[in-house]
Amino acid sequence: MSVGAALAALIGTASADAADCPRKDALGTSRLLSVDAKSTPRVGLKSFTQTLPLADHEVVLTFDDGPHPPTTSKVLAALAQECVRATFFLIGLHASEHPDMVKRIAREGHSIGHHTWSHPFMARIPFDKAKNEIDRGIAANETALHGTSTTTPSTPFFRFPYFEATQAQLDLLQSRGIVVFGADLWASDWNEMTPDQELKLITERLAAAGKGIILFHDPKARTAAIMPAFLRYLRQNGYRVVHVVPAGAAKNADAH
């Protein structure tokens, strides 16, 4: 199956799942948003001047640093319960250790982005080493997903660890047609806090921002713990979840 056909099948599955959602009162995924490195090479107001064209009360859910089966599985269950699609930026080393979880994330309709091989501070290492981190991470994720090692990502989305990058690294990804994701707001779930404190923090930040790309970390137990309540908050407060996909994927799905 070609990459385009695979993406079309994935998007078609996501659309069908949304239509067939067993819970009629579920949050659901409101729409697909095609993202293209030509028009939006870098998105996320925490790092860049541009972000995704979201309407008020629209959010994109993203998760970094997985897969980590004990907690990623809980996050996936919460998303499935509300028929919601998200984007997971996977560390290649973790993907290579848990290929079945990578396949599950994709099978359940989520987008898989890339987050280097080992999560270094990218701006503090030589360019060649940074390029290897990018390529090795992509290859590990693609191998886990499709059984083929390639540095051409089937979903050309990338997020830098710690949001730290050099201009040369940004230019490299743009030249390869890979969209760099920052975030518009985050749960600060890398800090020690209780699940209740995290839920209060992210809901207050979202209420202030009104919309945006939200960053969580699925290996964090506190994030897995709050996900059902957070999704319930979105549903009860009129937020809509947007699922980002590579440019052309939504069009291919419509054609099928």
GROMACS .gro file of C-alpha atoms in nm:
model
  256
    1MET     CA    1   0.000   0.000   0.000
    2SER     CA    2   0.132   0.346  -0.088
    3VAL     CA    3   0.181   0.608   0.181
    4GLY     CA    4  -0.107   0.808   0.033
    5ALA     CA    5  -0.336   0.507   0.033
    6ALA     CA    6  -0.237   0.419   0.387
    7LEU     CA    7  -0.310   0.772   0.502
    8ALA     CA    8  -0.640   0.773   0.319
    9ALA     CA    9  -0.733   0.447   0.487
   10LEU     CA   10  -0.633   0.588   0.823
   11ILE     CA   11  -0.834   0.907   0.775
   12GLY     CA   12  -1.128   0.708   0.643
   13THR     CA   13  -1.113   0.489   0.951
   14ALA     CA   14  -1.101   0.793   1.178
   15SER     CA   15  -1.402   0.947   1.003
   16ALA     CA   16  -1.596   0.622   1.019
   17ASP     CA   17  -1.510   0.576   1.385
   18ALA     CA   18  -1.635   0.927   1.460
   19ALA     CA   19  -1.959   0.859   1.276
   20ASP     CA   20  -2.000   0.526   1.453
   21CYS     CA   21  -1.899   0.653   1.795
   22PRO     CA   22  -2.080   0.432   2.046
   23ARG     CA   23  -2.149   0.726   2.276
   24LYS     CA   24  -2.376   0.981   2.115
   25ASP     CA   25  -2.284   1.238   2.381
   26ALA     CA   26  -1.909   1.195   2.324
   27LEU     CA   27  -1.684   1.492   2.255
   28GLY     CA   28  -1.580   1.354   1.915
   29THR     CA   29  -1.336   1.495   1.662
   30SER     CA   30  -1.494   1.796   1.497
   31ARG     CA   31  -1.281   1.820   1.182
   32LEU     CA   32  -0.956   1.732   1.009
   33LEU     CA   33  -0.699   2.005   0.947
   34SER     CA   34  -0.445   1.949   0.671
   35VAL     CA   35  -0.101   2.081   0.765
   36ASP     CA   36   0.163   2.155   0.502
   37ALA     CA   37   0.525   2.261   0.548
   38LYS     CA   38   0.489   2.504   0.255
   39SER     CA   39   0.218   2.712   0.419
   40THR     CA   40   0.285   2.640   0.788
   41PRO     CA   41   0.646   2.520   0.828
   42ARG     CA   42   0.647   2.599   1.202
   43VAL     CA   43   0.349   2.632   1.432
   44GLY     CA   44   0.297   2.707   1.800
   45LEU     CA   45   0.304   3.049   1.964
   46LYS     CA   46   0.532   2.938   2.249
   47SER     CA   47   0.815   2.913   1.994
   48PHE     CA   48   0.710   3.078   1.669
   49THR     CA   49   0.513   3.375   1.536
   50GLN     CA   50   0.263   3.151   1.357
   51THR     CA   51   0.026   2.879   1.470
   52LEU     CA   52  -0.249   2.668   1.320
   53PRO     CA   53  -0.563   2.842   1.187
   54LEU     CA   54  -0.796   2.741   1.467
   55ALA     CA   55  -1.128   2.902   1.545
   56ASP     CA   56  -1.224   3.007   1.897
   57HIS     CA   57  -1.275   2.701   2.121
   58GLU     CA   58  -1.087   2.469   1.883
   59VAL     CA   59  -0.799   2.265   2.025
   60VAL     CA   60  -0.538   2.024   1.890
   61LEU     CA   61  -0.429   1.760   2.141
   62THR     CA   62  -0.064   1.650   2.129
   63PHE     CA   63   0.136   1.410   2.343
   64ASP     CA   64   0.515   1.385   2.367
   65ASP     CA   65   0.777   1.131   2.477
   66GLY     CA   66   0.589   0.804   2.435
   67PRO     CA   67   0.515   0.535   2.386
   68HIS     CA   68   0.510   0.421   2.748
   69PRO     CA   69   0.257   0.135   2.764
   70PRO     CA   70   0.135   0.167   3.125
   71THR     CA   71   0.028   0.529   3.081
   72THR     CA   72  -0.006   0.562   2.702
   73SER     CA   73  -0.268   0.285   2.711
   74LYS     CA   74  -0.470   0.485   2.967
   75VAL     CA   75  -0.448   0.800   2.753
   76LEU     CA   76  -0.559   0.603   2.447
   77ALA     CA   77  -0.853   0.458   2.640
   78ALA     CA   78  -0.966   0.805   2.747
   79LEU     CA   79  -0.940   0.937   2.391
   80ALA     CA   80  -1.131   0.636   2.257
   81GLN     CA   81  -1.405   0.682   2.515
   82GLU     CA   82  -1.467   1.032   2.378
   83CYS     CA   83  -1.397   0.937   2.011
   84VAL     CA   84  -1.118   1.195   1.996
   85ARG     CA   85  -0.809   1.196   1.771
   86ALA     CA   86  -0.471   1.333   1.883
   87THR     CA   87  -0.110   1.352   1.765
   88PHE     CA   88   0.166   1.158   1.941
   89PHE     CA   89   0.527   1.275   1.900
   90LEU     CA   90   0.722   0.957   1.968
   91ILE     CA   91   1.080   0.913   2.084
   92GLY     CA   92   1.246   0.666   1.848
   93LEU     CA   93   1.414   0.469   2.126
   94HIS     CA   94   1.079   0.416   2.298
   95ALA     CA   95   0.910   0.324   1.970
   96SER     CA   96   1.176   0.062   1.904
   97GLU     CA   97   1.111  -0.089   2.248
   98HIS     CA   98   0.731  -0.089   2.215
   99PRO     CA   99   0.638  -0.137   1.847
  100ASP     CA  100   0.301  -0.290   1.932
  101MET     CA  101   0.201   0.027   2.116
  102VAL     CA  102   0.310   0.237   1.816
  103LYS     CA  103   0.089   0.025   1.591
  104ARG     CA  104  -0.199   0.061   1.836
  105ILE     CA  105  -0.172   0.440   1.839
  106ALA     CA  106  -0.193   0.445   1.459
  107ARG     CA  107  -0.463   0.179   1.444
  108GLU     CA  108  -0.683   0.388   1.673
  109GLY     CA  109  -0.669   0.675   1.426
  110HIS     CA  110  -0.411   0.907   1.579
  111SER     CA  111  -0.134   1.090   1.393
  112ILE     CA  112   0.224   0.988   1.471
  113GLY     CA  113   0.487   1.259   1.471
  114HIS     CA  114   0.856   1.242   1.555
  115HIS     CA  115   1.055   1.358   1.857
  116THR     CA  116   1.419   1.249   1.790
  117TRP     CA  117   1.583   0.921   1.885
  118SER     CA  118   1.685   0.995   2.244
  119HIS     CA  119   1.546   1.339   2.342
  120PRO     CA  120   1.868   1.546   2.364
  121PHE     CA  121   1.903   1.923   2.388
  122MET     CA  122   1.930   1.968   2.012
  123ALA     CA  123   2.073   2.320   2.012
  124ARG     CA  124   2.366   2.205   2.223
  125ILE     CA  125   2.500   1.933   1.994
  126PRO     CA  126   2.677   1.951   1.656
  127PHE     CA  127   2.460   1.969   1.345
  128ASP     CA  128   2.560   1.623   1.221
  129LYS     CA  129   2.470   1.467   1.554
  130ALA     CA  130   2.140   1.652   1.558
  131LYS     CA  131   2.061   1.536   1.204
  132ASN     CA  132   2.134   1.179   1.311
  133GLU     CA  133   1.896   1.219   1.607
  134ILE     CA  134   1.623   1.333   1.367
  135ASP     CA  135   1.685   1.060   1.110
  136ARG     CA  136   1.735   0.776   1.357
  137GLY     CA  137   1.420   0.874   1.543
  138ILE     CA  138   1.211   0.885   1.226
  139ALA     CA  139   1.356   0.552   1.108
  140ALA     CA  140   1.276   0.385   1.441
  141ASN     CA  141   0.917   0.510   1.438
  142GLU     CA  142   0.866   0.404   1.075
  143THR     CA  143   1.015   0.062   1.148
  144ALA     CA  144   0.779   0.016   1.442
  145LEU     CA  145   0.484   0.128   1.229
  146HIS     CA  146   0.552  -0.033   0.894
  147GLY     CA  147   0.850  -0.265   0.935
  148THR     CA  148   1.058  -0.052   0.699
  149SER     CA  149   1.344   0.170   0.807
  150THR     CA  150   1.320   0.502   0.625
  151THR     CA  151   1.408   0.861   0.707
  152THR     CA  152   1.111   0.984   0.500
  153PRO     CA  153   0.829   1.008   0.755
  154SER     CA  154   0.484   0.888   0.654
  155THR     CA  155   0.350   1.173   0.871
  156PRO     CA  156   0.593   1.465   0.828
  157PHE     CA  157   0.542   1.621   1.172
  158PHE     CA  158   0.829   1.685   1.415
  159ARG     CA  159   0.866   1.843   1.757
  160PHE     CA  160   1.200   1.941   1.911
  161PRO     CA  161   1.271   1.820   2.264
  162TYR     CA  162   1.246   2.112   2.507
  163PHE     CA  163   1.139   2.327   2.204
  164GLU     CA  164   1.509   2.390   2.150
  165ALA     CA  165   1.646   2.414   1.792
  166THR     CA  166   1.901   2.594   1.581
  167GLN     CA  167   1.811   2.780   1.264
  168ALA     CA  168   2.006   2.525   1.060
  169GLN     CA  169   1.797   2.242   1.209
  170LEU     CA  170   1.474   2.429   1.138
  171ASP     CA  171   1.586   2.496   0.781
  172LEU     CA  172   1.676   2.128   0.734
  173LEU     CA  173   1.328   2.013   0.833
  174GLN     CA  174   1.158   2.277   0.621
  175SER     CA  175   1.366   2.171   0.319
  176ARG     CA  176   1.243   1.814   0.374
  177GLY     CA  177   0.879   1.919   0.392
  178ILE     CA  178   0.848   1.839   0.764
  179VAL     CA  179   0.627   2.062   0.978
  180VAL     CA  180   0.781   2.164   1.311
  181PHE     CA  181   0.528   2.175   1.593
  182GLY     CA  182   0.566   2.392   1.897
  183ALA     CA  183   0.265   2.448   2.121
  184ASP     CA  184   0.031   2.730   2.216
  185LEU     CA  185  -0.015   2.615   2.574
  186TRP     CA  186   0.082   2.323   2.792
  187ALA     CA  187   0.000   2.144   3.114
  188SER     CA  188   0.352   2.175   3.262
  189ASP     CA  189   0.314   1.806   3.344
  190TRP     CA  190   0.691   1.767   3.370
  191ASN     CA  191   0.667   1.948   3.706
  192GLU     CA  192   0.578   1.763   4.023
  193MET     CA  193   0.211   1.823   4.104
  194THR     CA  194  -0.103   1.628   4.180
  195PRO     CA  195  -0.344   1.531   3.904
  196ASP     CA  196  -0.595   1.782   4.044
  197GLN     CA  197  -0.335   2.059   4.027
  198GLU     CA  198  -0.253   1.970   3.667
  199LEU     CA  199  -0.619   1.968   3.567
  200LYS     CA  200  -0.675   2.307   3.729
  201LEU     CA  201  -0.363   2.450   3.561
  202ILE     CA  202  -0.443   2.336   3.208
  203THR     CA  203  -0.813   2.425   3.222
  204GLU     CA  204  -0.731   2.774   3.349
  205ARG     CA  205  -0.471   2.823   3.077
  206LEU     CA  206  -0.711   2.702   2.810
  207ALA     CA  207  -0.990   2.927   2.938
  208ALA     CA  208  -0.752   3.222   2.909
  209ALA     CA  209  -0.621   3.127   2.563
  210GLY     CA  210  -0.955   3.018   2.420
  211LYS     CA  211  -0.800   2.776   2.169
  212GLY     CA  212  -0.472   2.627   2.058
  213ILE     CA  213  -0.226   2.339   2.027
  214ILE     CA  214  -0.204   2.176   2.371
  215LEU     CA  215   0.102   1.980   2.485
  216PHE     CA  216   0.081   1.685   2.724
  217HIS     CA  217   0.323   1.398   2.794
  218ASP     CA  218   0.162   1.056   2.780
  219PRO     CA  219   0.434   0.885   2.992
  220LYS     CA  220   0.329   1.103   3.288
  221ALA     CA  221   0.097   0.918   3.526
  222ARG     CA  222  -0.067   1.244   3.636
  223THR     CA  223  -0.158   1.324   3.275
  224ALA     CA  224  -0.303   0.980   3.216
  225ALA     CA  225  -0.504   1.022   3.535
  226ILE     CA  226  -0.662   1.354   3.435
  227MET     CA  227  -0.736   1.277   3.071
  228PRO     CA  228  -1.097   1.158   3.119
  229ALA     CA  229  -1.177   1.465   3.331
  230PHE     CA  230  -0.998   1.699   3.091
  231LEU     CA  231  -1.189   1.566   2.791
  232ARG     CA  232  -1.510   1.597   2.991
  233TYR     CA  233  -1.419   1.961   3.062
  234LEU     CA  234  -1.375   2.021   2.688
  235ARG     CA  235  -1.714   1.866   2.613
  236GLN     CA  236  -1.896   2.053   2.887
  237ASN     CA  237  -1.743   2.389   2.792
  238GLY     CA  238  -1.806   2.385   2.421
  239TYR     CA  239  -1.456   2.306   2.295
  240ARG     CA  240  -1.403   2.117   1.969
  241VAL     CA  241  -1.110   1.886   1.895
  242VAL     CA  242  -0.932   1.926   1.561
  243HIS     CA  243  -0.720   1.640   1.427
  244VAL     CA  244  -0.413   1.747   1.229
  245VAL     CA  245  -0.314   1.535   0.930
  246PRO     CA  246  -0.056   1.577   0.651
  247ALA     CA  247  -0.163   1.787   0.354
  248GLY     CA  248  -0.339   1.571   0.098
  249ALA     CA  249  -0.447   1.304   0.346
  250ALA     CA  250  -0.796   1.446   0.397
  251LYS     CA  251  -0.841   1.496   0.022
  252ASN     CA  252  -0.734   1.137  -0.045
  253ALA     CA  253  -0.981   1.017   0.217
  254ASP     CA  254  -1.264   1.210   0.050
  255ALA     CA  255  -1.172   1.054  -0.285
  256HIS     CA  256  -1.204   0.708  -0.132
   0.00000   0.00000   0.00000
